């Protein structure tokens, strides 16, 4: 098997594993307790009225479970779910085809909803409010507007950039909430559950070590678990202990707080090149060879959460906590 085919096969296996890891109910969904409690009320009320759930918008950094939550909501509503990526809907006709094909009560999940073109958003407004869309039918000599009624549905939008959504679109979501980073204890529960799904045992210390280095993100926790399991399996072991976890995590260069090579280069660039900041994100991205959107959406939220970076009107600044973690002085030298 070629290397490319092997990579594709591995990626397909991990996608299938991700699906199998997803909880089916709010009770099984770990974390986001306040949001879950509210959703239980909203879902219960909608079922009591025999109506579709109000449209939902979930926002926050990637990997925190927005897609999983959409599947959970659909399951709790006893509804089918249709999953679409925002960038794939390029024209109003693309959205119209999807909407007219929905069954009554179905859940439409649009990931990266902030990337919908504005002309597509305008079709969505009417669909969300009135469960109908207006289409322009053109003929050689004239054009007329045709209104098409839609089946009642629930739109669930997910985004890492809530600020990029237009105000009219945001206003049409009846339920809107931020998905927050998880605690170490919550991630530990997720790792333990993942091990059970994979028919593998992991001791408490190993699960906690993975949790500590997972940046409060379930997707990262599950990815690290797979790699730790690989190291254990390579040595012929099906049970994972703390030594297996430490060996794998150190080999992966994931430090005690979950910082990887990109995080370290990001912080050291601000310290060494820009004396701790402030410095613009574009300058940092250019210096370390990363996309600005990748740094802003994937790396910065956690660095800000743990107090290593501050965003100021003049740019990014490294904090004293980051200097201490990296064992650096303000002159960029080792202690």
mmCIF file of C-alpha atoms in Angstrom:
data_model
loop_
_atom_site.group_PDB
_atom_site.id
_atom_site.type_symbol
_atom_site.label_atom_id
_atom_site.label_comp_id
_atom_site.label_asym_id
_atom_site.label_seq_id
_atom_site.Cartn_x
_atom_site.Cartn_y
_atom_site.Cartn_z
ATOM 1 C CA UNK A 1 0.000 0.000 0.000
ATOM 2 C CA UNK A 2 1.408 3.413 -0.998
ATOM 3 C CA UNK A 3 2.151 6.043 1.643
ATOM 4 C CA UNK A 4 -0.632 8.267 0.284
ATOM 5 C CA UNK A 5 -3.172 5.433 0.446
ATOM 6 C CA UNK A 6 -2.006 4.550 3.947
ATOM 7 C CA UNK A 7 -2.485 8.174 5.064
ATOM 8 C CA UNK A 8 -5.966 8.280 3.520
ATOM 9 C CA UNK A 9 -6.829 4.967 5.159
ATOM 10 C CA UNK A 10 -5.631 6.235 8.547
ATOM 11 C CA UNK A 11 -7.620 9.462 8.191
ATOM 12 C CA UNK A 12 -10.767 7.515 7.231
ATOM 13 C CA UNK A 13 -10.354 5.243 10.242
ATOM 14 C CA UNK A 14 -9.987 8.235 12.564
ATOM 15 C CA UNK A 15 -13.098 9.891 11.092
ATOM 16 C CA UNK A 16 -15.068 6.691 11.704
ATOM 17 C CA UNK A 17 -13.632 6.487 15.225
ATOM 18 C CA UNK A 18 -14.647 10.115 15.898
ATOM 19 C CA UNK A 19 -18.227 9.267 14.929
ATOM 20 C CA UNK A 20 -18.253 6.218 17.208
ATOM 21 C CA UNK A 21 -16.919 8.327 20.088
ATOM 22 C CA UNK A 22 -19.757 10.836 19.908
ATOM 23 C CA UNK A 23 -22.270 10.621 22.757
ATOM 24 C CA UNK A 24 -25.891 10.200 21.735
ATOM 25 C CA UNK A 25 -27.667 12.049 24.562
ATOM 26 C CA UNK A 26 -27.273 15.193 26.654
ATOM 27 C CA UNK A 27 -26.730 12.955 29.690
ATOM 28 C CA UNK A 28 -23.702 11.326 28.047
ATOM 29 C CA UNK A 29 -22.301 14.619 26.720
ATOM 30 C CA UNK A 30 -19.539 15.674 29.127
ATOM 31 C CA UNK A 31 -19.157 19.324 30.118
ATOM 32 C CA UNK A 32 -21.052 22.526 29.200
ATOM 33 C CA UNK A 33 -23.401 21.908 32.138
ATOM 34 C CA UNK A 34 -25.324 25.206 32.024
ATOM 35 C CA UNK A 35 -25.895 24.908 28.281
ATOM 36 C CA UNK A 36 -27.025 21.283 28.616
ATOM 37 C CA UNK A 37 -29.500 22.175 31.354
ATOM 38 C CA UNK A 38 -31.045 24.891 29.199
ATOM 39 C CA UNK A 39 -31.138 22.684 26.105
ATOM 40 C CA UNK A 40 -32.926 19.970 28.068
ATOM 41 C CA UNK A 41 -35.692 22.488 28.831
ATOM 42 C CA UNK A 42 -35.884 23.835 25.265
ATOM 43 C CA UNK A 43 -35.931 20.342 23.730
ATOM 44 C CA UNK A 44 -38.487 19.052 26.221
ATOM 45 C CA UNK A 45 -40.756 22.022 25.574
ATOM 46 C CA UNK A 46 -40.484 21.643 21.782
ATOM 47 C CA UNK A 47 -41.323 17.935 22.025
ATOM 48 C CA UNK A 48 -44.289 18.733 24.285
ATOM 49 C CA UNK A 49 -45.633 21.190 21.696
ATOM 50 C CA UNK A 50 -44.753 18.796 18.852
ATOM 51 C CA UNK A 51 -42.752 21.579 17.199
ATOM 52 C CA UNK A 52 -39.263 21.882 15.790
ATOM 53 C CA UNK A 53 -36.630 23.212 18.171
ATOM 54 C CA UNK A 54 -35.761 26.877 17.698
ATOM 55 C CA UNK A 55 -32.677 27.589 15.583
ATOM 56 C CA UNK A 56 -29.368 27.270 17.469
ATOM 57 C CA UNK A 57 -25.992 28.955 17.078
ATOM 58 C CA UNK A 58 -22.927 27.547 18.854
ATOM 59 C CA UNK A 59 -19.596 29.346 18.732
ATOM 60 C CA UNK A 60 -16.127 28.835 20.171
ATOM 61 C CA UNK A 61 -12.677 27.456 19.305
ATOM 62 C CA UNK A 62 -12.446 24.318 17.156
ATOM 63 C CA UNK A 63 -12.612 20.854 18.715
ATOM 64 C CA UNK A 64 -14.910 21.682 21.634
ATOM 65 C CA UNK A 65 -17.876 19.590 20.511
ATOM 66 C CA UNK A 66 -20.120 21.866 18.442
ATOM 67 C CA UNK A 67 -20.724 19.185 15.803
ATOM 68 C CA UNK A 68 -21.228 16.519 18.455
ATOM 69 C CA UNK A 69 -23.795 18.718 20.175
ATOM 70 C CA UNK A 70 -25.706 19.069 16.899
ATOM 71 C CA UNK A 71 -25.912 15.274 16.607
ATOM 72 C CA UNK A 72 -27.039 15.019 20.238
ATOM 73 C CA UNK A 73 -29.797 17.596 19.687
ATOM 74 C CA UNK A 74 -31.028 15.771 16.590
ATOM 75 C CA UNK A 75 -31.104 12.489 18.501
ATOM 76 C CA UNK A 76 -32.934 14.040 21.452
ATOM 77 C CA UNK A 77 -35.480 15.542 19.035
ATOM 78 C CA UNK A 78 -35.897 12.144 17.304
ATOM 79 C CA UNK A 79 -34.978 13.862 14.066
ATOM 80 C CA UNK A 80 -32.704 13.239 11.108
ATOM 81 C CA UNK A 81 -29.688 15.497 10.686
ATOM 82 C CA UNK A 82 -28.265 16.939 7.481
ATOM 83 C CA UNK A 83 -24.626 18.132 7.763
ATOM 84 C CA UNK A 84 -23.284 20.778 5.391
ATOM 85 C CA UNK A 85 -20.100 22.870 5.361
ATOM 86 C CA UNK A 86 -20.665 26.591 4.942
ATOM 87 C CA UNK A 87 -18.035 27.043 2.192
ATOM 88 C CA UNK A 88 -19.766 24.381 0.062
ATOM 89 C CA UNK A 89 -22.896 26.544 -0.287
ATOM 90 C CA UNK A 90 -21.738 29.025 -2.896
ATOM 91 C CA UNK A 91 -24.982 30.129 -4.554
ATOM 92 C CA UNK A 92 -28.589 30.709 -3.444
ATOM 93 C CA UNK A 93 -29.585 27.753 -5.629
ATOM 94 C CA UNK A 94 -27.309 25.452 -3.584
ATOM 95 C CA UNK A 95 -29.092 26.426 -0.380
ATOM 96 C CA UNK A 96 -32.530 26.235 -1.997
ATOM 97 C CA UNK A 97 -31.850 22.644 -3.084
ATOM 98 C CA UNK A 98 -30.876 21.677 0.463
ATOM 99 C CA UNK A 99 -33.814 23.448 2.127
ATOM 100 C CA UNK A 100 -36.502 22.102 -0.204
ATOM 101 C CA UNK A 101 -35.211 18.573 0.373
ATOM 102 C CA UNK A 102 -35.548 18.726 4.182
ATOM 103 C CA UNK A 103 -38.146 16.549 5.863
ATOM 104 C CA UNK A 104 -40.476 17.885 8.597
ATOM 105 C CA UNK A 105 -38.570 18.357 11.873
ATOM 106 C CA UNK A 106 -35.182 17.628 10.306
ATOM 107 C CA UNK A 107 -32.039 19.296 11.684
ATOM 108 C CA UNK A 108 -29.826 21.161 9.243
ATOM 109 C CA UNK A 109 -26.315 21.624 10.632
ATOM 110 C CA UNK A 110 -24.134 24.192 8.871
ATOM 111 C CA UNK A 111 -20.530 24.129 10.013
ATOM 112 C CA UNK A 112 -18.403 27.251 9.497
ATOM 113 C CA UNK A 113 -21.620 29.172 8.975
ATOM 114 C CA UNK A 114 -19.679 32.450 9.056
ATOM 115 C CA UNK A 115 -18.320 31.551 5.607
ATOM 116 C CA UNK A 116 -21.716 31.662 3.890
ATOM 117 C CA UNK A 117 -21.815 34.307 1.134
ATOM 118 C CA UNK A 118 -24.055 37.263 1.990
ATOM 119 C CA UNK A 119 -26.307 36.532 -0.982
ATOM 120 C CA UNK A 120 -26.914 33.048 0.438
ATOM 121 C CA UNK A 121 -27.580 34.464 3.911
ATOM 122 C CA UNK A 122 -30.429 36.549 2.495
ATOM 123 C CA UNK A 123 -32.222 33.374 1.349
ATOM 124 C CA UNK A 124 -31.656 31.877 4.790
ATOM 125 C CA UNK A 125 -33.354 34.770 6.631
ATOM 126 C CA UNK A 126 -36.768 34.037 5.149
ATOM 127 C CA UNK A 127 -36.325 30.290 5.521
ATOM 128 C CA UNK A 128 -35.502 30.600 9.232
ATOM 129 C CA UNK A 129 -38.362 32.986 10.000
ATOM 130 C CA UNK A 130 -41.214 31.855 7.754
ATOM 131 C CA UNK A 131 -40.158 28.373 6.566
ATOM 132 C CA UNK A 132 -40.383 29.563 2.980
ATOM 133 C CA UNK A 133 -38.066 30.872 0.300
ATOM 134 C CA UNK A 134 -38.590 33.174 -2.655
ATOM 135 C CA UNK A 135 -36.957 32.173 -5.925
ATOM 136 C CA UNK A 136 -36.639 34.278 -9.056
ATOM 137 C CA UNK A 137 -37.704 32.328 -12.139
ATOM 138 C CA UNK A 138 -36.250 33.879 -15.274
ATOM 139 C CA UNK A 139 -37.649 33.571 -18.765
ATOM 140 C CA UNK A 140 -36.439 35.050 -22.015
ATOM 141 C CA UNK A 141 -38.630 38.128 -21.763
ATOM 142 C CA UNK A 142 -39.514 38.327 -18.078
ATOM 143 C CA UNK A 143 -38.816 37.141 -14.560
ATOM 144 C CA UNK A 144 -41.157 36.416 -11.698
ATOM 145 C CA UNK A 145 -40.775 35.513 -8.033
ATOM 146 C CA UNK A 146 -41.946 32.103 -6.896
ATOM 147 C CA UNK A 147 -42.503 31.434 -3.179
ATOM 148 C CA UNK A 148 -41.852 27.865 -2.040
ATOM 149 C CA UNK A 149 -43.057 26.612 1.332
ATOM 150 C CA UNK A 150 -40.581 24.548 3.373
ATOM 151 C CA UNK A 151 -41.067 21.851 5.972
ATOM 152 C CA UNK A 152 -40.449 23.129 9.519
ATOM 153 C CA UNK A 153 -36.805 22.488 10.411
ATOM 154 C CA UNK A 154 -34.150 23.401 12.956
ATOM 155 C CA UNK A 155 -31.012 25.145 11.757
ATOM 156 C CA UNK A 156 -27.924 24.628 13.900
ATOM 157 C CA UNK A 157 -24.987 26.827 12.991
ATOM 158 C CA UNK A 158 -21.436 26.384 14.261
ATOM 159 C CA UNK A 159 -18.633 28.884 13.978
ATOM 160 C CA UNK A 160 -15.228 29.687 15.390
ATOM 161 C CA UNK A 161 -15.777 33.338 14.443
ATOM 162 C CA UNK A 162 -19.082 34.596 15.779
ATOM 163 C CA UNK A 163 -18.001 38.172 15.058
ATOM 164 C CA UNK A 164 -17.869 37.403 11.336
ATOM 165 C CA UNK A 165 -21.593 36.605 11.220
ATOM 166 C CA UNK A 166 -23.791 39.434 10.044
ATOM 167 C CA UNK A 167 -26.071 40.978 12.660
ATOM 168 C CA UNK A 168 -29.274 40.008 10.779
ATOM 169 C CA UNK A 169 -28.225 36.350 10.705
ATOM 170 C CA UNK A 170 -27.219 36.262 14.383
ATOM 171 C CA UNK A 171 -30.535 37.835 15.343
ATOM 172 C CA UNK A 172 -32.490 34.994 13.773
ATOM 173 C CA UNK A 173 -31.119 32.334 16.111
ATOM 174 C CA UNK A 174 -33.416 31.832 19.091
ATOM 175 C CA UNK A 175 -30.753 29.878 21.006
ATOM 176 C CA UNK A 176 -27.163 31.124 20.975
ATOM 177 C CA UNK A 177 -24.340 30.079 23.278
ATOM 178 C CA UNK A 178 -20.575 29.839 23.534
ATOM 179 C CA UNK A 179 -18.905 26.451 23.891
ATOM 180 C CA UNK A 180 -16.215 26.844 26.550
ATOM 181 C CA UNK A 181 -12.945 25.042 27.181
ATOM 182 C CA UNK A 182 -13.277 21.961 29.396
ATOM 183 C CA UNK A 183 -11.805 21.386 32.835
ATOM 184 C CA UNK A 184 -9.111 18.770 33.399
ATOM 185 C CA UNK A 185 -11.641 16.631 35.248
ATOM 186 C CA UNK A 186 -14.100 16.792 32.343
ATOM 187 C CA UNK A 187 -11.409 15.903 29.814
ATOM 188 C CA UNK A 188 -10.327 13.050 32.065
ATOM 189 C CA UNK A 189 -13.870 11.631 31.892
ATOM 190 C CA UNK A 190 -13.796 11.927 28.099
ATOM 191 C CA UNK A 191 -10.440 10.109 27.877
ATOM 192 C CA UNK A 192 -11.711 7.322 30.152
ATOM 193 C CA UNK A 193 -14.860 6.971 28.036
ATOM 194 C CA UNK A 194 -12.782 6.900 24.840
ATOM 195 C CA UNK A 195 -10.653 4.098 26.254
ATOM 196 C CA UNK A 196 -13.794 2.062 26.974
ATOM 197 C CA UNK A 197 -15.094 2.597 23.439
ATOM 198 C CA UNK A 198 -11.775 1.270 22.115
ATOM 199 C CA UNK A 199 -11.866 -1.734 24.495
ATOM 200 C CA UNK A 200 -8.746 -0.452 26.177
ATOM 201 C CA UNK A 201 -7.996 0.215 29.833
ATOM 202 C CA UNK A 202 -6.185 3.305 31.079
ATOM 203 C CA UNK A 203 -5.212 4.031 34.660
ATOM 204 C CA UNK A 204 -6.322 7.196 36.412
ATOM 205 C CA UNK A 205 -2.913 8.892 36.381
ATOM 206 C CA UNK A 206 -2.448 8.297 32.663
ATOM 207 C CA UNK A 207 -5.918 9.661 31.865
ATOM 208 C CA UNK A 208 -5.222 12.721 33.989
ATOM 209 C CA UNK A 209 -1.857 13.336 32.291
ATOM 210 C CA UNK A 210 -3.483 13.243 28.859
ATOM 211 C CA UNK A 211 -6.221 15.546 30.141
ATOM 212 C CA UNK A 212 -3.711 18.087 31.454
ATOM 213 C CA UNK A 213 -2.025 18.276 28.058
ATOM 214 C CA UNK A 214 -5.211 18.440 25.958
ATOM 215 C CA UNK A 215 -5.682 22.228 26.079
ATOM 216 C CA UNK A 216 -9.195 21.792 27.462
ATOM 217 C CA UNK A 217 -10.258 20.398 24.075
ATOM 218 C CA UNK A 218 -11.944 16.987 23.587
ATOM 219 C CA UNK A 219 -10.728 16.607 19.992
ATOM 220 C CA UNK A 220 -7.115 17.032 21.113
ATOM 221 C CA UNK A 221 -7.673 14.662 24.052
ATOM 222 C CA UNK A 222 -8.952 11.930 21.739
ATOM 223 C CA UNK A 223 -6.098 12.492 19.296
ATOM 224 C CA UNK A 224 -3.493 12.284 22.065
ATOM 225 C CA UNK A 225 -5.175 9.159 23.440
ATOM 226 C CA UNK A 226 -4.841 7.461 20.036
ATOM 227 C CA UNK A 227 -1.134 8.236 19.898
ATOM 228 C CA UNK A 228 -0.555 7.101 23.495
ATOM 229 C CA UNK A 229 -2.406 3.891 22.644
ATOM 230 C CA UNK A 230 -0.121 3.471 19.600
ATOM 231 C CA UNK A 231 2.977 3.648 21.792
ATOM 232 C CA UNK A 232 1.517 1.117 24.232
ATOM 233 C CA UNK A 233 0.376 -1.241 21.450
ATOM 234 C CA UNK A 234 3.792 -1.027 19.790
ATOM 235 C CA UNK A 235 5.218 -2.557 22.951
ATOM 236 C CA UNK A 236 2.542 -5.257 22.928
ATOM 237 C CA UNK A 237 0.424 -3.719 25.677
ATOM 238 C CA UNK A 238 -3.346 -3.221 25.711
ATOM 239 C CA UNK A 239 -3.396 -1.448 29.081
ATOM 240 C CA UNK A 240 -2.106 2.130 29.343
ATOM 241 C CA UNK A 241 -0.315 3.345 32.453
ATOM 242 C CA UNK A 242 1.307 6.645 33.368
ATOM 243 C CA UNK A 243 4.696 5.596 31.975
ATOM 244 C CA UNK A 244 3.152 4.853 28.570
ATOM 245 C CA UNK A 245 1.421 8.226 28.605
ATOM 246 C CA UNK A 246 4.545 10.179 29.550
ATOM 247 C CA UNK A 247 6.696 8.388 26.985
ATOM 248 C CA UNK A 248 4.248 9.114 24.171
ATOM 249 C CA UNK A 249 3.470 12.699 25.134
ATOM 250 C CA UNK A 250 7.150 13.578 25.495
ATOM 251 C CA UNK A 251 7.893 11.983 22.121
ATOM 252 C CA UNK A 252 5.101 14.092 20.609
ATOM 253 C CA UNK A 253 6.679 17.221 22.162
ATOM 254 C CA UNK A 254 3.497 18.175 23.984
ATOM 255 C CA UNK A 255 4.553 19.838 27.222
ATOM 256 C CA UNK A 256 2.916 19.752 30.651
ATOM 257 C CA UNK A 257 0.411 22.484 29.713
ATOM 258 C CA UNK A 258 -0.344 21.061 26.287
ATOM 259 C CA UNK A 259 1.826 23.512 24.356
ATOM 260 C CA UNK A 260 3.285 22.130 21.146
ATOM 261 C CA UNK A 261 5.969 23.318 18.735
ATOM 262 C CA UNK A 262 3.771 26.006 17.155
ATOM 263 C CA UNK A 263 2.834 27.464 20.555
ATOM 264 C CA UNK A 264 6.474 27.607 21.614
ATOM 265 C CA UNK A 265 7.622 29.234 18.371
ATOM 266 C CA UNK A 266 4.760 31.740 18.629
ATOM 267 C CA UNK A 267 5.737 32.753 22.168
ATOM 268 C CA UNK A 268 9.498 32.745 21.571
ATOM 269 C CA UNK A 269 9.094 34.866 18.426
ATOM 270 C CA UNK A 270 7.283 37.570 20.400
ATOM 271 C CA UNK A 271 9.910 37.367 23.162
ATOM 272 C CA UNK A 272 13.066 37.218 21.030
ATOM 273 C CA UNK A 273 12.143 39.329 18.012
ATOM 274 C CA UNK A 274 9.749 41.822 19.537
ATOM 275 C CA UNK A 275 10.892 41.997 23.177
ATOM 276 C CA UNK A 276 7.628 40.564 24.440
ATOM 277 C CA UNK A 277 5.388 42.738 22.264
ATOM 278 C CA UNK A 278 3.141 44.351 21.392
ATOM 279 C CA UNK A 279 3.298 42.964 17.863
ATOM 280 C CA UNK A 280 0.710 42.403 15.154
ATOM 281 C CA UNK A 281 -0.572 38.909 14.380
ATOM 282 C CA UNK A 282 0.474 39.144 10.734
ATOM 283 C CA UNK A 283 4.088 39.761 11.749
ATOM 284 C CA UNK A 284 4.076 36.720 14.056
ATOM 285 C CA UNK A 285 2.468 34.510 11.401
ATOM 286 C CA UNK A 286 5.029 35.569 8.797
ATOM 287 C CA UNK A 287 7.916 34.951 11.181
ATOM 288 C CA UNK A 288 6.905 31.373 12.058
ATOM 289 C CA UNK A 289 5.386 30.394 8.713
ATOM 290 C CA UNK A 290 1.796 29.894 9.897
ATOM 291 C CA UNK A 291 -1.536 31.212 8.621
ATOM 292 C CA UNK A 292 -2.955 34.106 10.623
ATOM 293 C CA UNK A 293 -6.397 32.469 10.785
ATOM 294 C CA UNK A 294 -4.859 29.251 12.120
ATOM 295 C CA UNK A 295 -3.052 31.132 14.883
ATOM 296 C CA UNK A 296 -6.089 33.245 15.741
ATOM 297 C CA UNK A 297 -8.654 30.416 15.730
ATOM 298 C CA UNK A 298 -6.645 27.410 16.941
ATOM 299 C CA UNK A 299 -3.688 28.548 19.038
ATOM 300 C CA UNK A 300 -4.414 31.957 20.538
ATOM 301 C CA UNK A 301 -7.685 31.138 22.350
ATOM 302 C CA UNK A 302 -5.923 28.645 24.627
ATOM 303 C CA UNK A 303 -2.855 30.830 25.144
ATOM 304 C CA UNK A 304 -5.144 33.671 26.165
ATOM 305 C CA UNK A 305 -7.245 31.346 28.336
ATOM 306 C CA UNK A 306 -4.213 30.238 30.374
ATOM 307 C CA UNK A 307 -2.935 33.810 30.650
ATOM 308 C CA UNK A 308 0.168 33.534 28.452
ATOM 309 C CA UNK A 309 -0.853 36.149 25.872
ATOM 310 C CA UNK A 310 -2.788 39.402 25.989
ATOM 311 C CA UNK A 311 -4.473 40.996 23.003
ATOM 312 C CA UNK A 312 -4.086 44.776 23.124
ATOM 313 C CA UNK A 313 -5.053 47.529 20.659
ATOM 314 C CA UNK A 314 -1.380 47.658 19.622
ATOM 315 C CA UNK A 315 -0.929 43.913 19.197
ATOM 316 C CA UNK A 316 -0.106 40.693 21.062
ATOM 317 C CA UNK A 317 1.928 40.737 24.263
ATOM 318 C CA UNK A 318 3.488 37.832 26.171
ATOM 319 C CA UNK A 319 2.758 37.790 29.909
ATOM 320 C CA UNK A 320 5.001 37.083 32.888
ATOM 321 C CA UNK A 321 3.421 33.604 33.197
ATOM 322 C CA UNK A 322 4.685 32.704 29.731
ATOM 323 C CA UNK A 323 8.200 33.937 30.534
ATOM 324 C CA UNK A 324 8.274 31.744 33.628
ATOM 325 C CA UNK A 325 6.921 28.703 31.821
ATOM 326 C CA UNK A 326 9.567 29.029 29.108
ATOM 327 C CA UNK A 327 12.259 29.824 31.720
ATOM 328 C CA UNK A 328 13.066 33.080 29.966
ATOM 329 C CA UNK A 329 13.930 36.555 31.162
ATOM 330 C CA UNK A 330 12.609 39.702 29.521
ATOM 331 C CA UNK A 331 15.853 39.895 27.547
ATOM 332 C CA UNK A 332 15.084 36.538 25.951
ATOM 333 C CA UNK A 333 17.857 34.659 27.778
ATOM 334 C CA UNK A 334 17.591 31.512 29.876
ATOM 335 C CA UNK A 335 17.499 31.949 33.658
#
